[in-house]
PDB file of C-alpha atoms in Angstrom:
ATOM      1  CA  MET A   1     112.049  32.804  78.261  1.00 35.00           C
ATOM      2  CA  THR A   2     113.948  34.605  80.989  1.00 39.00           C
ATOM      3  CA  GLY A   3     117.568  33.610  81.193  1.00 43.00           C
ATOM      4  CA  ARG A   4     119.160  32.497  84.406  1.00 46.00           C
ATOM      5  CA  PRO A   5     121.088  35.129  86.336  1.00 45.00           C
ATOM      6  CA  SER A   6     124.818  34.777  85.961  1.00 52.00           C
ATOM      7  CA  PRO A   7     126.526  33.122  88.932  1.00 57.00           C
ATOM      8  CA  PRO A   8     128.363  35.403  91.352  1.00 63.00           C
ATOM      9  CA  ARG A   9     131.952  36.241  90.552  1.00 68.00           C
ATOM     10  CA  PRO A  10     134.505  34.254  92.602  1.00 81.00           C
ATOM     11  CA  SER A  11     135.736  36.316  95.513  1.00 91.00           C
ATOM     12  CA  VAL A  12     137.668  36.166  98.751  1.00 93.00           C
ATOM     13  CA  CYS A  13     137.204  38.158 101.939  1.00 95.00           C
ATOM     14  CA  VAL A  14     140.131  39.773 103.686  1.00 94.00           C
ATOM     15  CA  ASP A  15     140.275  41.543 107.025  1.00 95.00           C
ATOM     16  CA  VAL A  16     142.166  44.816 107.319  1.00 94.00           C
ATOM     17  CA  PRO A  17     142.258  45.323 111.082  1.00 93.00           C
ATOM     18  CA  ASP A  18     145.050  47.885 111.150  1.00 89.00           C
ATOM     19  CA  GLY A  19     144.559  49.854 107.932  1.00 90.00           C
ATOM     20  CA  HIS A  20     145.991  53.358 107.936  1.00 89.00           C
ATOM     21  CA  GLY A  21     142.813  54.919 106.528  1.00 90.00           C
ATOM     22  CA  VAL A  22     144.612  56.669 103.679  1.00 90.00           C
ATOM     23  CA  ILE A  23     141.919  55.395 101.285  1.00 93.00           C
ATOM     24  CA  GLU A  24     138.233  55.139 102.252  1.00 96.00           C
ATOM     25  CA  VAL A  25     134.966  54.959 100.349  1.00 97.00           C
ATOM     26  CA  VAL A  26     131.596  55.827 101.898  1.00 96.00           C
ATOM     27  CA  GLY A  27     128.119  55.570 100.403  1.00 96.00           C
ATOM     28  CA  ASP A  28     126.343  52.969  98.318  1.00 94.00           C
ATOM     29  CA  GLU A  29     125.360  52.196  94.712  1.00 90.00           C
ATOM     30  CA  GLY A  30     123.296  55.398  94.553  1.00 90.00           C
ATOM     31  CA  GLY A  31     126.308  57.596  95.262  1.00 94.00           C
ATOM     32  CA  SER A  32     129.667  57.460  96.988  1.00 97.00           C
ATOM     33  CA  LEU A  33     132.581  59.577  98.117  1.00 96.00           C
ATOM     34  CA  LEU A  34     136.266  58.696  97.899  1.00 95.00           C
ATOM     35  CA  LEU A  35     138.356  60.088 100.756  1.00 94.00           C
ATOM     36  CA  LEU A  36     142.141  60.252 100.584  1.00 91.00           C
ATOM     37  CA  ALA A  37     144.038  60.949 103.771  1.00 87.00           C
ATOM     38  CA  GLY A  38     140.663  61.826 105.285  1.00 90.00           C
ATOM     39  CA  ASP A  39     139.882  64.537 102.741  1.00 91.00           C
ATOM     40  CA  PRO A  40     137.087  64.377 100.127  1.00 93.00           C
ATOM     41  CA  ALA A  41     138.708  63.678  96.752  1.00 92.00           C
ATOM     42  CA  VAL A  42     136.096  62.402  94.272  1.00 94.00           C
ATOM     43  CA  LEU A  43     132.306  62.115  94.410  1.00 95.00           C
ATOM     44  CA  GLU A  44     130.005  60.129  92.111  1.00 95.00           C
ATOM     45  CA  ALA A  45     126.231  59.937  92.438  1.00 94.00           C
ATOM     46  CA  ASN A  46     122.894  59.615  90.695  1.00 89.00           C
ATOM     47  CA  ASP A  47     121.875  63.190  89.900  1.00 83.00           C
ATOM     48  CA  GLY A  48     118.185  62.477  90.520  1.00 74.00           C
ATOM     49  CA  CYS A  49     117.167  63.846  87.123  1.00 69.00           C
ATOM     50  CA  GLY A  50     115.774  60.627  85.697  1.00 60.00           C
ATOM     51  CA  SER A  51     117.028  58.190  83.046  1.00 60.00           C
ATOM     52  CA  MET A  52     119.787  57.144  85.447  1.00 70.00           C
ATOM     53  CA  GLY A  53     121.812  60.300  85.023  1.00 87.00           C
ATOM     54  CA  TRP A  54     125.059  60.371  86.997  1.00 91.00           C
ATOM     55  CA  LEU A  55     127.639  62.984  87.875  1.00 92.00           C
ATOM     56  CA  ALA A  56     131.160  63.027  89.199  1.00 93.00           C
ATOM     57  CA  ALA A  57     133.168  65.835  90.775  1.00 92.00           C
ATOM     58  CA  ARG A  58     136.742  66.219  91.922  1.00 91.00           C
ATOM     59  CA  ALA A  59     138.350  68.340  94.633  1.00 88.00           C
ATOM     60  CA  GLY A  60     140.215  71.519  93.764  1.00 79.00           C
ATOM     61  CA  ALA A  61     143.755  71.661  92.426  1.00 68.00           C
ATOM     62  CA  GLY A  62     145.173  71.274  95.933  1.00 63.00           C
ATOM     63  CA  GLY A  63     143.177  68.102  96.597  1.00 62.00           C
ATOM     64  CA  PRO A  64     144.840  64.789  97.435  1.00 60.00           C
ATOM     65  CA  GLY A  65     145.979  62.249  94.855  1.00 65.00           C
ATOM     66  CA  THR A  66     146.643  58.528  94.843  1.00 64.00           C
ATOM     67  CA  SER A  67     150.420  58.558  94.567  1.00 60.00           C
ATOM     68  CA  GLU A  68     150.590  56.307  97.638  1.00 55.00           C
ATOM     69  CA  VAL A  69     149.487  53.260  95.652  1.00 59.00           C
ATOM     70  CA  LYS A  70     151.984  53.434  92.797  1.00 60.00           C
ATOM     71  CA  TYR A  71     154.365  50.823  94.173  1.00 61.00           C
ATOM     72  CA  LEU A  72     151.943  48.029  93.191  1.00 69.00           C
ATOM     73  CA  THR A  73     152.320  48.800  89.501  1.00 69.00           C
ATOM     74  CA  GLU A  74     154.998  46.183  88.799  1.00 76.00           C
ATOM     75  CA  TRP A  75     153.033  43.259  90.272  1.00 82.00           C
ATOM     76  CA  LEU A  76     149.772  44.401  88.687  1.00 87.00           C
ATOM     77  CA  GLY A  77     151.497  44.456  85.306  1.00 87.00           C
ATOM     78  CA  ALA A  78     151.659  40.649  85.446  1.00 86.00           C
ATOM     79  CA  PRO A  79     149.573  39.316  88.364  1.00 91.00           C
ATOM     80  CA  GLY A  80     149.124  35.874  86.783  1.00 91.00           C
ATOM     81  CA  LEU A  81     145.320  36.070  86.564  1.00 92.00           C
ATOM     82  CA  VAL A  82     143.795  34.186  83.625  1.00 91.00           C
ATOM     83  CA  PRO A  83     140.133  34.998  82.885  1.00 92.00           C
ATOM     84  CA  ASP A  84     137.824  32.166  81.885  1.00 91.00           C
ATOM     85  CA  PRO A  85     137.367  32.569  78.096  1.00 87.00           C
ATOM     86  CA  ARG A  86     133.634  31.826  78.402  1.00 88.00           C
ATOM     87  CA  THR A  87     132.599  33.851  81.455  1.00 90.00           C
ATOM     88  CA  GLY A  88     135.399  36.416  81.726  1.00 91.00           C
ATOM     89  CA  ARG A  89     135.722  35.654  85.431  1.00 92.00           C
ATOM     90  CA  ALA A  90     139.061  35.019  87.089  1.00 93.00           C
ATOM     91  CA  GLU A  91     140.067  33.562  90.398  1.00 92.00           C
ATOM     92  CA  PRO A  92     140.835  36.462  92.756  1.00 92.00           C
ATOM     93  CA  PRO A  93     144.476  37.037  93.628  1.00 92.00           C
ATOM     94  CA  ASP A  94     146.010  36.069  96.931  1.00 92.00           C
ATOM     95  CA  PRO A  95     145.138  39.062  99.154  1.00 91.00           C
ATOM     96  CA  GLU A  96     148.684  39.051 100.474  1.00 89.00           C
ATOM     97  CA  CYS A  97     149.825  40.237  97.038  1.00 90.00           C
ATOM     98  CA  LEU A  98     147.645  43.304  97.585  1.00 90.00           C
ATOM     99  CA  ARG A  99     148.686  43.821 101.200  1.00 88.00           C
ATOM    100  CA  PRO A 100     150.609  47.078 100.540  1.00 85.00           C
ATOM    101  CA  LEU A 101     147.440  48.574  99.069  1.00 89.00           C
ATOM    102  CA  LEU A 102     145.101  46.976 101.599  1.00 91.00           C
ATOM    103  CA  SER A 103     147.138  48.495 104.430  1.00 90.00           C
ATOM    104  CA  LEU A 104     146.171  51.943 103.135  1.00 90.00           C
ATOM    105  CA  LEU A 105     142.435  51.257 103.375  1.00 94.00           C
ATOM    106  CA  ALA A 106     140.201  52.125 106.296  1.00 95.00           C
ATOM    107  CA  PRO A 107     140.024  49.215 108.765  1.00 96.00           C
ATOM    108  CA  GLY A 108     137.332  46.633 108.035  1.00 96.00           C
ATOM    109  CA  ARG A 109     136.562  43.556 105.946  1.00 97.00           C
ATOM    110  CA  TYR A 110     136.779  43.748 102.155  1.00 97.00           C
ATOM    111  CA  VAL A 111     135.695  41.486  99.314  1.00 97.00           C
ATOM    112  CA  VAL A 112     138.276  40.932  96.560  1.00 96.00           C
ATOM    113  CA  SER A 113     137.161  39.765  93.110  1.00 96.00           C
ATOM    114  CA  ALA A 114     138.624  39.730  89.596  1.00 96.00           C
ATOM    115  CA  GLY A 115     137.366  39.454  86.062  1.00 95.00           C
ATOM    116  CA  LEU A 116     137.082  41.104  82.687  1.00 95.00           C
ATOM    117  CA  ALA A 117     135.016  44.276  82.621  1.00 94.00           C
ATOM    118  CA  PRO A 118     131.828  44.326  80.534  1.00 87.00           C
ATOM    119  CA  HIS A 119     132.139  45.129  76.845  1.00 85.00           C
ATOM    120  CA  HIS A 120     131.052  48.733  77.399  1.00 86.00           C
ATOM    121  CA  VAL A 121     133.162  50.666  79.888  1.00 92.00           C
ATOM    122  CA  ARG A 122     132.881  54.408  80.369  1.00 93.00           C
ATOM    123  CA  VAL A 123     135.949  56.256  81.610  1.00 95.00           C
ATOM    124  CA  VAL A 124     134.937  59.313  83.656  1.00 95.00           C
ATOM    125  CA  HIS A 125     137.674  61.872  84.308  1.00 94.00           C
ATOM    126  CA  PRO A 126     136.426  64.563  86.730  1.00 91.00           C
ATOM    127  CA  ARG A 127     138.587  67.673  86.696  1.00 89.00           C
ATOM    128  CA  ALA A 128     139.118  70.032  89.588  1.00 88.00           C
ATOM    129  CA  ARG A 129     135.866  71.764  90.524  1.00 85.00           C
ATOM    130  CA  ARG A 130     134.205  70.664  87.293  1.00 87.00           C
ATOM    131  CA  VAL A 131     131.116  68.477  87.247  1.00 89.00           C
ATOM    132  CA  GLU A 132     131.084  65.646  84.715  1.00 91.00           C
ATOM    133  CA  SER A 133     127.735  64.061  83.878  1.00 90.00           C
ATOM    134  CA  TRP A 134     126.652  60.999  81.916  1.00 90.00           C
ATOM    135  CA  TYR A 135     123.821  58.541  81.495  1.00 86.00           C
ATOM    136  CA  ALA A 136     124.386  55.058  82.803  1.00 75.00           C
ATOM    137  CA  GLU A 137     123.894  53.217  79.525  1.00 72.00           C
ATOM    138  CA  GLU A 138     127.145  51.331  79.899  1.00 65.00           C
ATOM    139  CA  ASP A 139     127.647  48.372  82.201  1.00 77.00           C
ATOM    140  CA  LEU A 140     130.517  49.914  84.126  1.00 92.00           C
ATOM    141  CA  ALA A 141     131.985  53.360  84.738  1.00 95.00           C
ATOM    142  CA  LEU A 142     135.522  53.815  86.054  1.00 96.00           C
ATOM    143  CA  VAL A 143     136.278  57.179  87.654  1.00 96.00           C
ATOM    144  CA  THR A 144     139.904  58.224  87.271  1.00 94.00           C
ATOM    145  CA  THR A 145     141.931  59.477  90.221  1.00 90.00           C
ATOM    146  CA  ASP A 146     145.050  60.495  88.293  1.00 87.00           C
ATOM    147  CA  ALA A 147     146.020  62.239  85.054  1.00 87.00           C
ATOM    148  CA  TRP A 148     143.967  61.182  82.034  1.00 92.00           C
ATOM    149  CA  PRO A 149     144.952  60.344  79.438  1.00 93.00           C
ATOM    150  CA  PRO A 150     148.170  59.127  81.062  1.00 91.00           C
ATOM    151  CA  ARG A 151     151.327  60.917  80.032  1.00 89.00           C
ATOM    152  CA  ASP A 152     153.757  58.001  79.644  1.00 92.00           C
ATOM    153  CA  HIS A 153     152.937  56.907  76.084  1.00 95.00           C
ATOM    154  CA  ARG A 154     155.785  54.398  76.028  1.00 95.00           C
ATOM    155  CA  ALA A 155     154.288  52.567  79.017  1.00 94.00           C
ATOM    156  CA  VAL A 156     150.878  52.531  77.335  1.00 96.00           C
ATOM    157  CA  ARG A 157     152.351  51.014  74.147  1.00 96.00           C
ATOM    158  CA  ALA A 158     154.233  48.355  76.135  1.00 95.00           C
ATOM    159  CA  TYR A 159     151.106  47.365  78.061  1.00 95.00           C
ATOM    160  CA  ALA A 160     149.074  47.267  74.831  1.00 97.00           C
ATOM    161  CA  ASP A 161     151.592  44.829  73.296  1.00 96.00           C
ATOM    162  CA  ARG A 162     151.395  42.655  76.418  1.00 94.00           C
ATOM    163  CA  ILE A 163     147.583  42.741  76.330  1.00 96.00           C
ATOM    164  CA  ARG A 164     147.444  41.707  72.675  1.00 95.00           C
ATOM    165  CA  ALA A 165     149.845  38.833  73.308  1.00 93.00           C
ATOM    166  CA  GLY A 166     147.983  37.648  76.391  1.00 89.00           C
ATOM    167  CA  SER A 167     144.593  37.891  74.704  1.00 89.00           C
ATOM    168  CA  ALA A 168     145.768  35.961  71.665  1.00 87.00           C
ATOM    169  CA  ALA A 169     147.285  33.186  73.765  1.00 83.00           C
ATOM    170  CA  GLY A 170     144.530  33.060  76.360  1.00 83.00           C
ATOM    171  CA  GLY A 171     147.104  33.857  79.025  1.00 84.00           C
ATOM    172  CA  ALA A 172     147.612  36.232  81.925  1.00 85.00           C
ATOM    173  CA  LEU A 173     146.783  39.915  81.532  1.00 92.00           C
ATOM    174  CA  PRO A 174     147.720  43.156  83.319  1.00 94.00           C
ATOM    175  CA  ALA A 175     145.186  44.187  85.964  1.00 95.00           C
ATOM    176  CA  LEU A 176     143.575  47.391  87.147  1.00 95.00           C
ATOM    177  CA  VAL A 177     142.448  47.939  90.741  1.00 95.00           C
ATOM    178  CA  ALA A 178     139.128  49.675  91.402  1.00 96.00           C
ATOM    179  CA  LEU A 179     137.381  50.435  94.688  1.00 97.00           C
ATOM    180  CA  PHE A 180     133.588  50.053  94.723  1.00 97.00           C
ATOM    181  CA  PRO A 181     131.249  51.254  97.504  1.00 97.00           C
ATOM    182  CA  THR A 182     129.045  48.132  97.296  1.00 96.00           C
ATOM    183  CA  ALA A 183     128.890  44.862  95.406  1.00 93.00           C
ATOM    184  CA  GLY A 184     125.982  46.228  93.346  1.00 90.00           C
ATOM    185  CA  SER A 185     127.685  49.451  92.284  1.00 93.00           C
ATOM    186  CA  THR A 186     128.379  49.955  88.574  1.00 91.00           C
ATOM    187  CA  VAL A 187     130.755  52.854  89.272  1.00 95.00           C
ATOM    188  CA  GLY A 188     134.213  52.311  90.729  1.00 96.00           C
ATOM    189  CA  TYR A 189     137.214  54.483  91.580  1.00 97.00           C
ATOM    190  CA  LEU A 190     140.340  53.546  89.620  1.00 95.00           C
ATOM    191  CA  LEU A 191     143.046  53.372  92.289  1.00 92.00           C
ATOM    192  CA  ASP A 192     145.776  51.953  90.068  1.00 90.00           C
ATOM    193  CA  GLY A 193     145.990  51.179  86.364  1.00 91.00           C
ATOM    194  CA  HIS A 194     145.498  54.382  84.377  1.00 93.00           C
ATOM    195  CA  HIS A 195     148.248  53.437  81.894  1.00 94.00           C
ATOM    196  CA  LYS A 196     146.911  49.898  81.690  1.00 96.00           C
ATOM    197  CA  LEU A 197     143.358  51.130  81.091  1.00 97.00           C
ATOM    198  CA  ALA A 198     144.580  53.353  78.257  1.00 97.00           C
ATOM    199  CA  ALA A 199     146.454  50.338  76.852  1.00 97.00           C
ATOM    200  CA  TYR A 200     143.324  48.195  76.938  1.00 97.00           C
ATOM    201  CA  GLU A 201     141.509  50.928  75.014  1.00 96.00           C
ATOM    202  CA  ARG A 202     144.358  51.049  72.483  1.00 96.00           C
ATOM    203  CA  ALA A 203     144.259  47.256  72.088  1.00 96.00           C
ATOM    204  CA  GLY A 204     140.459  47.218  71.787  1.00 95.00           C
ATOM    205  CA  ALA A 205     140.202  44.699  74.635  1.00 95.00           C
ATOM    206  CA  ARG A 206     138.154  44.399  77.813  1.00 95.00           C
ATOM    207  CA  PRO A 207     140.218  45.356  80.888  1.00 96.00           C
ATOM    208  CA  LEU A 208     140.921  42.890  83.666  1.00 96.00           C
ATOM    209  CA  VAL A 209     139.717  44.521  86.894  1.00 97.00           C
ATOM    210  CA  ILE A 210     140.530  43.541  90.466  1.00 96.00           C
ATOM    211  CA  GLY A 211     137.638  44.874  92.517  1.00 96.00           C
ATOM    212  CA  LEU A 212     137.778  45.851  96.194  1.00 97.00           C
ATOM    213  CA  THR A 213     134.492  46.352  98.044  1.00 97.00           C
ATOM    214  CA  PRO A 214     133.749  46.881 101.748  1.00 97.00           C
ATOM    215  CA  GLN A 215     131.751  43.870 102.907  1.00 96.00           C
ATOM    216  CA  GLU A 216     129.527  46.259 104.870  1.00 95.00           C
ATOM    217  CA  PRO A 217     128.881  49.577 103.077  1.00 94.00           C
ATOM    218  CA  ARG A 218     129.916  52.657 105.003  1.00 94.00           C
ATOM    219  CA  PRO A 219     127.231  55.353 105.250  1.00 94.00           C
ATOM    220  CA  PHE A 220     127.821  58.985 104.322  1.00 94.00           C
ATOM    221  CA  ARG A 221     128.787  61.234 107.231  1.00 93.00           C
ATOM    222  CA  HIS A 222     127.601  64.807 107.655  1.00 91.00           C
ATOM    223  CA  ASP A 223     131.040  66.345 108.110  1.00 91.00           C
ATOM    224  CA  ASP A 224     132.468  64.567 105.047  1.00 91.00           C
ATOM    225  CA  LEU A 225     129.700  65.990 102.864  1.00 91.00           C
ATOM    226  CA  ASP A 226     130.021  69.456 104.392  1.00 90.00           C
ATOM    227  CA  ARG A 227     133.716  69.463 103.517  1.00 90.00           C
ATOM    228  CA  ALA A 228     132.957  67.986 100.100  1.00 91.00           C
ATOM    229  CA  ARG A 229     130.785  71.001  99.251  1.00 88.00           C
ATOM    230  CA  ALA A 230     133.778  73.274  99.811  1.00 87.00           C
ATOM    231  CA  ALA A 231     136.209  70.919  98.050  1.00 89.00           C
ATOM    232  CA  PHE A 232     134.131  70.402  94.898  1.00 88.00           C
ATOM    233  CA  THR A 233     132.545  73.803  94.375  1.00 78.00           C
ATOM    234  CA  ASP A 234     133.733  77.390  94.143  1.00 66.00           C
ATOM    235  CA  GLY A 235     130.452  79.156  94.890  1.00 59.00           C
ATOM    236  CA  THR A 236     129.806  80.284  91.299  1.00 58.00           C
ATOM    237  CA  ALA A 237     126.551  79.729  89.433  1.00 51.00           C
ATOM    238  CA  ARG A 238     126.557  76.821  87.004  1.00 54.00           C
ATOM    239  CA  PRO A 239     124.692  76.503  83.700  1.00 50.00           C
ATOM    240  CA  GLY A 240     121.590  74.370  84.044  1.00 46.00           C
ATOM    241  CA  GLY A 241     121.430  74.770  87.815  1.00 54.00           C
ATOM    242  CA  ASP A 242     123.519  73.458  90.661  1.00 78.00           C
ATOM    243  CA  ALA A 243     123.156  69.693  90.120  1.00 83.00           C
ATOM    244  CA  LEU A 244     126.112  68.971  92.380  1.00 88.00           C
ATOM    245  CA  GLY A 245     124.652  71.080  95.177  1.00 87.00           C
ATOM    246  CA  GLY A 246     121.373  69.228  94.859  1.00 87.00           C
ATOM    247  CA  VAL A 247     123.136  65.880  95.038  1.00 90.00           C
ATOM    248  CA  LEU A 248     125.133  66.896  98.115  1.00 91.00           C
ATOM    249  CA  SER A 249     121.972  68.119  99.862  1.00 89.00           C
ATOM    250  CA  ALA A 250     120.139  64.885  99.066  1.00 89.00           C
ATOM    251  CA  LEU A 251     123.043  62.762 100.282  1.00 91.00           C
ATOM    252  CA  ARG A 252     123.347  64.823 103.446  1.00 89.00           C
ATOM    253  CA  ALA A 253     119.704  64.173 104.288  1.00 87.00           C
ATOM    254  CA  GLY A 254     120.491  60.472 104.584  1.00 84.00           C
ATOM    255  CA  ALA A 255     123.913  60.832 106.193  1.00 89.00           C
ATOM    256  CA  VAL A 256     124.792  59.883 109.731  1.00 85.00           C
ATOM    257  CA  ARG A 257     126.630  61.922 112.322  1.00 77.00           C
ATOM    258  CA  ARG A 258     130.011  60.813 113.502  1.00 66.00           C
ATOM    259  CA  PRO A 259     130.037  59.495 117.078  1.00 59.00           C
ATOM    260  CA  GLY A 260     130.425  62.409 119.471  1.00 50.00           C
ATOM    261  CA  ALA A 261     129.463  65.028 116.874  1.00 51.00           C
ATOM    262  CA  ARG A 262     127.073  67.748 117.991  1.00 48.00           C
TER     263      ARG A 262
END
């Protein structure tokens, strides 16, 4: 007998009419591009090679980082979110608590949700001009945007102790923040929470993830992908063929031109 689909995760919608556009995601569940300060930073996409193979690439050493979001770390360490012990879902936080981060996003409407990640989480750490590939056997992949593993081991230990205590008592847990291109995407960009994610791994627990998703997906744009080719590649031949180049070409075929572009 076929089981009933699980009910949708509780969520709230929030408008960001005056976002600064420091952080933007374009694409859909088949592939997306994270832009920081308007520059391509990280790409993830289905590589088109069957069996749901995926790849991720990161801009060169001079590419942008996510240092702009670090000031949320203190609140995210104890956001007061308590997952339901049966479903793993949690009531989403008050969007105003996330306003400093939301103000960095591209203008638009976003859906905010929260809950424990699935039991199997893959951490993907793309290095500069290196292509990482994997098969989507896990329920969720989180693509790092900062150093991995994180360097502050004391912070990781402290978070792990807090996670163990919260899990044992059924209380509040530290939260990560991930940006997803669509509600159906199983790959998200980890904007904040690298130390907390490492602590969850150390504690052997499922991470609590606050998800941000544009209510209306933003399509790929030709000029973003053209610049991504230069940012993610160095023109050298790669073993097994140029999977990244193939992905960029396929994504470009479905991209849209910016208004006013020739």
